[in-house]
XYZ file of C-alpha atoms in Angstrom:
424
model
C -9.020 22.776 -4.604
C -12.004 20.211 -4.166
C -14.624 21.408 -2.188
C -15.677 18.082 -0.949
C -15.573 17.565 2.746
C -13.521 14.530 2.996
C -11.756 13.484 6.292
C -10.279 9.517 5.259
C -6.822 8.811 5.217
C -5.495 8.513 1.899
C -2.021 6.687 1.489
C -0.195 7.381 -1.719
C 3.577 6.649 -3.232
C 5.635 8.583 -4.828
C 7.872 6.671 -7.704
C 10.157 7.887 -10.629
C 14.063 7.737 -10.852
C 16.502 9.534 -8.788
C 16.661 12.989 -10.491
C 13.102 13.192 -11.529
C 12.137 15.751 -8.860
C 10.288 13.264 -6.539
C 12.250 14.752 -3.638
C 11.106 18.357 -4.342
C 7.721 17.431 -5.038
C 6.790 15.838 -1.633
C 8.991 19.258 0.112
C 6.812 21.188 -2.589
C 3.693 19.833 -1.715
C 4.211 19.973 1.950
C 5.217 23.566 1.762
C 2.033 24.557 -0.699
C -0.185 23.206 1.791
C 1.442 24.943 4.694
C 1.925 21.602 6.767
C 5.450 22.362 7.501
C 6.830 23.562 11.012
C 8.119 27.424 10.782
C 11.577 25.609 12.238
C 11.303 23.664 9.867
C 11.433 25.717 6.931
C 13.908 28.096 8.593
C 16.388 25.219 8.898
C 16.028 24.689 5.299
C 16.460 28.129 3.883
C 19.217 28.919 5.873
C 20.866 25.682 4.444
C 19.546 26.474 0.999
C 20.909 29.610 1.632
C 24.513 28.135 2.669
C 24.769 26.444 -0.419
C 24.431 29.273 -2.617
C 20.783 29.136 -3.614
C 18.398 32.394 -4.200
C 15.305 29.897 -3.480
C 14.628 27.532 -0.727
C 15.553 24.143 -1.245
C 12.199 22.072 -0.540
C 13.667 18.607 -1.524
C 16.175 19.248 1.520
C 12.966 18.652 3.411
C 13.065 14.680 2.493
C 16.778 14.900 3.571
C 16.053 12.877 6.510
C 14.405 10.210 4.465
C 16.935 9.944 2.050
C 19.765 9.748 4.842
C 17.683 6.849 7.048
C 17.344 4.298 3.492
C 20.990 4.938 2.992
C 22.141 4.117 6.511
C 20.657 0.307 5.955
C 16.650 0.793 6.615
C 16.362 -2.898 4.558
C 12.481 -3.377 3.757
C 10.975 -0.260 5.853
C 10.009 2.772 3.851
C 10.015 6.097 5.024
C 6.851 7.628 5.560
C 5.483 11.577 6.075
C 2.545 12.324 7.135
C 0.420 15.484 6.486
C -2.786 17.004 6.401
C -5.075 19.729 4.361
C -7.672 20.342 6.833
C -10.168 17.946 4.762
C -8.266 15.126 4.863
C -5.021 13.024 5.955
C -2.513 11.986 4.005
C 0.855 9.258 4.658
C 3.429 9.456 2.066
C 5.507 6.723 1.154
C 9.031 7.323 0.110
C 9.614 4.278 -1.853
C 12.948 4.523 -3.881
C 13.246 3.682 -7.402
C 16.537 1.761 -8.115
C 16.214 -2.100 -9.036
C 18.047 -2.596 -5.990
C 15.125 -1.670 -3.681
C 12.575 -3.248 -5.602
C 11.554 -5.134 -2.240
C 11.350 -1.407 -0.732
C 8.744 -0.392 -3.532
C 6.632 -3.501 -3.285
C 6.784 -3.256 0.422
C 5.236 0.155 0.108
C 3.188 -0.677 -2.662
C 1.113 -2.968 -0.847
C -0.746 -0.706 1.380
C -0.948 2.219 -1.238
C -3.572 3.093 -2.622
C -2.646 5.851 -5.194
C 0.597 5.949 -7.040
C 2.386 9.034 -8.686
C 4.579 8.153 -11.612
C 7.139 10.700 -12.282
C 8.614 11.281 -15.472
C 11.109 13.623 -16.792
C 9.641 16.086 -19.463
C 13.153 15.806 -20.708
C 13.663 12.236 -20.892
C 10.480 10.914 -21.269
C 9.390 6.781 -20.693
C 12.330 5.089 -19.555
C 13.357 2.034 -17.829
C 12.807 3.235 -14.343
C 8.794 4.200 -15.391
C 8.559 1.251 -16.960
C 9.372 -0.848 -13.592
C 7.697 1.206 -11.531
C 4.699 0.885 -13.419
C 4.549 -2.954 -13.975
C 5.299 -3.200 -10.129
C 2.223 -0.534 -9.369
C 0.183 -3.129 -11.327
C 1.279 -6.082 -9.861
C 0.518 -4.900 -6.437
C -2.927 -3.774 -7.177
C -2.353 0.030 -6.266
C -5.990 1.220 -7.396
C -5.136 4.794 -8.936
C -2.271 6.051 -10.696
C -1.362 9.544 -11.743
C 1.165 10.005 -14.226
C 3.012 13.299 -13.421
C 5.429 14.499 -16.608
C 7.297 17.063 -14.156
C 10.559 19.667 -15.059
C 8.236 21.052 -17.765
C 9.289 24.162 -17.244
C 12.722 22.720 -18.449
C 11.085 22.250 -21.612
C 9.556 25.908 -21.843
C 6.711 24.197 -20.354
C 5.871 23.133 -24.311
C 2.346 20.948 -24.521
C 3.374 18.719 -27.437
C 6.154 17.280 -25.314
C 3.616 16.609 -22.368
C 0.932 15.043 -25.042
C 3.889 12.945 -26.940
C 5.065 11.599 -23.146
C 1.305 10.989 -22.688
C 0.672 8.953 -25.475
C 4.565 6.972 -25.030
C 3.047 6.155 -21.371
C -0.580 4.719 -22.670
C 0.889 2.878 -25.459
C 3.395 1.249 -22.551
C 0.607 0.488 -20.261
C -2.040 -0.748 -22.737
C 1.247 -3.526 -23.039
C 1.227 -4.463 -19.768
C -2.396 -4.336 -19.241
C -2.530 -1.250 -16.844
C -4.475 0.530 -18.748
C -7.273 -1.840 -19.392
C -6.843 -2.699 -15.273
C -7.136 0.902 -13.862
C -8.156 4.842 -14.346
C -4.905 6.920 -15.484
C -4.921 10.295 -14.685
C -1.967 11.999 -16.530
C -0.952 15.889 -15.516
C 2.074 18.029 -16.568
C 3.761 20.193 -13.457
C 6.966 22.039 -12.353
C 7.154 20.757 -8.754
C 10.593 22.976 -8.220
C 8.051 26.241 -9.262
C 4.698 24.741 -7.861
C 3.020 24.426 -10.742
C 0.102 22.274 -10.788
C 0.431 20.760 -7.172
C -1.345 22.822 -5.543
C -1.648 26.023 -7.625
C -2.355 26.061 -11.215
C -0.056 28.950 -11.865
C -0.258 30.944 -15.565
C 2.936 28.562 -17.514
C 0.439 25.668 -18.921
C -2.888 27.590 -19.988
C -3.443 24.612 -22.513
C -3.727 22.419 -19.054
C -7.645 22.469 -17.987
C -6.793 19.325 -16.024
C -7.337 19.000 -12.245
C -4.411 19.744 -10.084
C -1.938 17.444 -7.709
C -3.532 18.467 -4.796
C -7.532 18.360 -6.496
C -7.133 14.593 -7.422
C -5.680 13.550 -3.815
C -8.234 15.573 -2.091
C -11.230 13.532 -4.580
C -9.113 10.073 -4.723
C -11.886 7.411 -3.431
C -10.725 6.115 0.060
C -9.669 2.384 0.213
C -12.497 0.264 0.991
C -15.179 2.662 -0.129
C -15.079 1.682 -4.418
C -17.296 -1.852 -4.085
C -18.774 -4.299 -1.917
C -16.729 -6.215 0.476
C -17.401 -9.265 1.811
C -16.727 -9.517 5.942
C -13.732 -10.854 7.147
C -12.563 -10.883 10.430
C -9.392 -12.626 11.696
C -9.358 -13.489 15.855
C -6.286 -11.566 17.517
C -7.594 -12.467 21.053
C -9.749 -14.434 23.164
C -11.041 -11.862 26.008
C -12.080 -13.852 28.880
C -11.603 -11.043 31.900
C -11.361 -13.104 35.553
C -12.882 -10.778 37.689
C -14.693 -12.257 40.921
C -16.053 -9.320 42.076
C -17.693 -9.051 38.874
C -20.390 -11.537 38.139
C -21.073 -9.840 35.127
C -18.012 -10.962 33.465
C -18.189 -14.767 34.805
C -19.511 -15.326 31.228
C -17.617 -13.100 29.062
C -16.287 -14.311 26.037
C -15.191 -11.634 24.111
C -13.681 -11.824 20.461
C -10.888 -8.924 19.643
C -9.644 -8.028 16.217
C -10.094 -5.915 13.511
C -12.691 -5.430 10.991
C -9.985 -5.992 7.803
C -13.145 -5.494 5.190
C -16.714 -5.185 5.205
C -19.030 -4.750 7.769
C -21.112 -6.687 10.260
C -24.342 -5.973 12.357
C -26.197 -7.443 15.684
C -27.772 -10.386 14.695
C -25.822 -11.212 11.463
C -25.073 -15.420 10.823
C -21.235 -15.911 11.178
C -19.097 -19.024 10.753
C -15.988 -19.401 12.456
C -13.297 -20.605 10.130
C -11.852 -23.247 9.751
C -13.801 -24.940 11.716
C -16.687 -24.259 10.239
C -19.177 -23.567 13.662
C -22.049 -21.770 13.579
C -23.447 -18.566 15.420
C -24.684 -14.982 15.391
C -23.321 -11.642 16.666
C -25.087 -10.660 19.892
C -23.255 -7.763 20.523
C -20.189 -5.167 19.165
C -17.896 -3.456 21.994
C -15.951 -0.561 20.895
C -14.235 -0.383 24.614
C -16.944 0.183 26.526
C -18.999 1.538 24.005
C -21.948 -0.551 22.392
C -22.430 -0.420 18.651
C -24.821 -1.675 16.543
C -22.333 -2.691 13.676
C -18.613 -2.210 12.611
C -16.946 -1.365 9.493
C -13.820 -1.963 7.934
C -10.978 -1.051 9.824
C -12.543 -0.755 13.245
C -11.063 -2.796 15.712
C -13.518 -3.690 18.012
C -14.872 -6.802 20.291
C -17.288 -9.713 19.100
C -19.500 -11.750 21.063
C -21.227 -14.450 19.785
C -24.762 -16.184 20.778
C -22.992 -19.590 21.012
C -20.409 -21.131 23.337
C -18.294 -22.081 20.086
C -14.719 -23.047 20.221
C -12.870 -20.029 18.569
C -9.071 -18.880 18.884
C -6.430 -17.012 17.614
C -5.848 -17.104 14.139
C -9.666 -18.229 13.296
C -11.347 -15.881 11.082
C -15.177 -15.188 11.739
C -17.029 -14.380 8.490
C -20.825 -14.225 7.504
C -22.510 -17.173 6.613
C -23.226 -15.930 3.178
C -19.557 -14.603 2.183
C -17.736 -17.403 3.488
C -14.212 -18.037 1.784
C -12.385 -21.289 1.160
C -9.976 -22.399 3.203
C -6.950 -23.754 1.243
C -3.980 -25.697 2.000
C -2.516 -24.647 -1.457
C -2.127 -20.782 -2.669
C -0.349 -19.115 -5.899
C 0.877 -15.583 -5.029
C 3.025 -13.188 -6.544
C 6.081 -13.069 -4.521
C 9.022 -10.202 -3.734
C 11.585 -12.173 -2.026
C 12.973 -9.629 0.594
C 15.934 -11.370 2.466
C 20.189 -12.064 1.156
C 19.532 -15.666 1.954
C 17.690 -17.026 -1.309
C 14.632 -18.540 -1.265
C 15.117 -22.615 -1.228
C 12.573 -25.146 -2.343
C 14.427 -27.216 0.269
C 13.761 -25.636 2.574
C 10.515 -24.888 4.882
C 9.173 -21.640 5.823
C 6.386 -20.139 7.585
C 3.609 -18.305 5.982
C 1.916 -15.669 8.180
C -1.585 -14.635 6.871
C -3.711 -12.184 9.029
C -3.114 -13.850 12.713
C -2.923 -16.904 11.382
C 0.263 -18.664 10.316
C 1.016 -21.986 8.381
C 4.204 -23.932 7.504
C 4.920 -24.634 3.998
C 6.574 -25.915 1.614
C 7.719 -24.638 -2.261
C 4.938 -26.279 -4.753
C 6.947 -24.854 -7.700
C 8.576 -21.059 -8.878
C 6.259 -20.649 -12.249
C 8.667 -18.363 -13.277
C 10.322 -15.249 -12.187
C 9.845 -11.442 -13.795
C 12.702 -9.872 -15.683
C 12.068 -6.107 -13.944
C 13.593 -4.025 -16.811
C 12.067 -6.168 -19.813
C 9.450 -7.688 -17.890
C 10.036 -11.096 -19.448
C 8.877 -14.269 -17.430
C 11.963 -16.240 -17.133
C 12.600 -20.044 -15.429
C 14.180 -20.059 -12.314
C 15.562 -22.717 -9.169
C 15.349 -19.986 -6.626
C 14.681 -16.835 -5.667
C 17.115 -14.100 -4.995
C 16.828 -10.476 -2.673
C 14.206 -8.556 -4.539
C 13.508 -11.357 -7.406
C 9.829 -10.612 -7.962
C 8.104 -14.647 -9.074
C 4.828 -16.607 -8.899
C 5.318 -19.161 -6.721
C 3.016 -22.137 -5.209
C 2.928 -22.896 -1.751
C 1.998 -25.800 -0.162
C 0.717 -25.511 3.985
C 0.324 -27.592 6.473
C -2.415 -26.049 8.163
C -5.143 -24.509 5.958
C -5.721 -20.956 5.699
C -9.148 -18.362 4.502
C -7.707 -16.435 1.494
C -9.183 -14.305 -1.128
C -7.139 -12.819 -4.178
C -5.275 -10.152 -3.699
C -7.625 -7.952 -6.602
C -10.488 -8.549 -4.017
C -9.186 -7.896 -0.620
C -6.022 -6.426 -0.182
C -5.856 -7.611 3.441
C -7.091 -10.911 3.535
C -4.796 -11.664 -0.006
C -1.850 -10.813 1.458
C 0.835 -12.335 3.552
C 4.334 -12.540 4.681
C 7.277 -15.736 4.124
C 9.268 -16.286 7.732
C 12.384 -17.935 7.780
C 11.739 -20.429 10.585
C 14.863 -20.366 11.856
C 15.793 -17.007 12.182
C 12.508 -15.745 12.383
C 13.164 -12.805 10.063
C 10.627 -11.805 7.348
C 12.330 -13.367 3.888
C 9.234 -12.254 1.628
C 6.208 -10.715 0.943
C 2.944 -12.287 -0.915
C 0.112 -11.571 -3.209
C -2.474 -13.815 -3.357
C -3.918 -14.517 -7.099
């Protein structure tokens, strides 16, 4: 295991196709790193044991994941958390079918290492290929290919290196492989091997582990330069009269989505476009000297500068655009089909806009990934779309800031979330 002292929150996903073992790898993995509850695992082996089995079942353990998507759970995924004592780790549970494509891209978006399953036995199919285009379309920054079952294949390397080289030959296609790092590893998550033990089956594998490459996976944020962005949640101006010291405050409250800012840094408040510099960082009651990406902390300015809700305060130097037209990638989430008739409201950071459909570019065939015309926009269609807004909002692409590129499509009459956006 790495010996790097690491303590950041890593999110990953787990993808692959119902019988691929991605069920017994997350009960696997939890169990190998000792993070489950001794009730916990008793409950299981006397179930496993119920049913007949000599071993313990550890892909009962995501039973209760399983059993919440099938009772209706419509765009949440199911998440587990755990820990190794160097660092934390959420799991997303994001299922495979076409079906939940809006489920995948949902949990996609805040992922930032994906594990593609494949079947030593079955190799590249359909499923990887989806999974794989969507991983790339949503900007996850690391992706581990994980040929699994191999000991259902006498745990024989020139299936693993044939899968291998059917898997880069798919993604140079697509452009994954030219867009990120691909870390490929063969493993037997029903026997362990290779998550977190290397076992003696694969002595040809000198590769690093599951386990070693989540423990060294760079933390979001820390792989390059971000500029500062800072959208207003809240206004804090505390009435106190027995106070004086707050008479003046003007506190601004949010959180740090990327970068960092110092006392005495230039700022503009967008869209506006005013003027000012930090004179001091709250942390509650704590003073800091500067704030990094996802702190949430409390701004105050040296300048009585109209600023609300939904504003975004940025430095001088990194300012963004603001726009009143974006392009975005779009996984339409809701039974009721998008409309170009229609008007909807996006919601970016705190801020939100109405808007209208510019045009649908053309929507993505899943399974052949073909670019095909389309009028609308059906539950988990996956298109490029323009939007046009009514009020103007401070974007960047999605490939630059993950936060700031994002956003969600409101039906303004229901007020339900219809879709989900990715900025290009």
């Amino acid at each position: 295991m790495a010996t790097q002292h690491n303590d950041s929150l890593l999110r990953f996903m787990t993808c692959g196709s119902v019988d691929d073992g991605k069920s017994t790898l997350i009960g696997r993995l939890l169990y190998d790193t000792k993070t489950i509850l001794a009730d916990t695992l008793n409950n299981i082996a006397r179930t496993s044991q119920k049913r007949g089995m000599e071993a313990v079942d550890l892909s009962l353990l995501t039973d209760g994941l399983q059993a919440e998507r099938e009772q209706g759970i419509t765009i949440d995924v199911a998440y587990r958390y755990f820990s190794t004592g160097t660092r934390k780790y959420i799991i997303a549970d994001a299922p495979g079918h076409e079906q939940y494509t809006r489920n995948m891209v949902t949990a996609a978006s805040t992922a930032n290492l994906a594990i593609i399953l494949i079947d030593a036995r079955k190799g590249v199919l359909t499923q990887t290929r989806r999974h794989s285009y969507l991983a790339h379309l949503v900007g996850i920054p690391h992706i581990v290919v994980a040929v699994n079952k191999m000991d259902l294949v006498n745990y024989d390397q020139a299936v693993y290196e044939k899968i291998k080289a059917d898997y880069i030959a798919f993604a140079t296609e697509i452009g994954l492989a030219q867009a990120r790092e691909i870390k490929f590893m063969p493993m037997s998550a029903l026997n362990g091997d290779m998550l977190v033990d290397r076992l003696d089956n694969m002595p040809w594998y000198q590769g690093e582990t599951l386990i070693d490459i989540l423990e060294a996976a760079p933390a979001a944020h820390s792989e390059q330069s971000e500029a500062f962005r800072f959208p207003v949640q809240f206004v804090c101006r505390p009435h106190d009269s027995a106070n004086p010291d707050l008479h003046d405050f003007r506190g601004f409250m949010g959180r740090v989505e990327a970068g960092e800012i110092s006392v005495g840094d230039a700022v503009t408040v967008l869209p506006n476009g005013y003027q000012s510099k930090v004179k001091a960082i709250q942390l509650g009651a704590e003073q800091l000297q500067s704030a990094q990406t996802e702190q949430s902390v409390t701004l105050l300015l040296e300048d009585e500068i109209d600023t609300s809700r939904g504003d975004m305060i940025v430095k001088t130097s990194e300012a963004p655009e603001a726009v009143k037209q974006i392009e975005a990638h779009v996984c339409w989430l809701s039974e009721t089909p998008l409309s170009p008739a229609r008007t909807y409201i996006v919601r970016h950071t705190t801020r939100e806009s109405k808007a209208k459909i510019g045009s649908i570019q053309y929507k993505v065939d899943v399974n052949t990934l073909e670019h095909l015309a389309s009028a609308d926009l059906k539950m988990n269609d996956i298109a490029r779309v323009t939007f046009k807004l009514a009020q103007p909002l401070m974007v960047d692409s999605y490939d630059k800031n993950r936060a700031t590129g994002a956003f969600i499509v409101i039906d303004e009459s229901s007020n339900n979330t219809v879709g989900a956006g990715m900025i290009v």
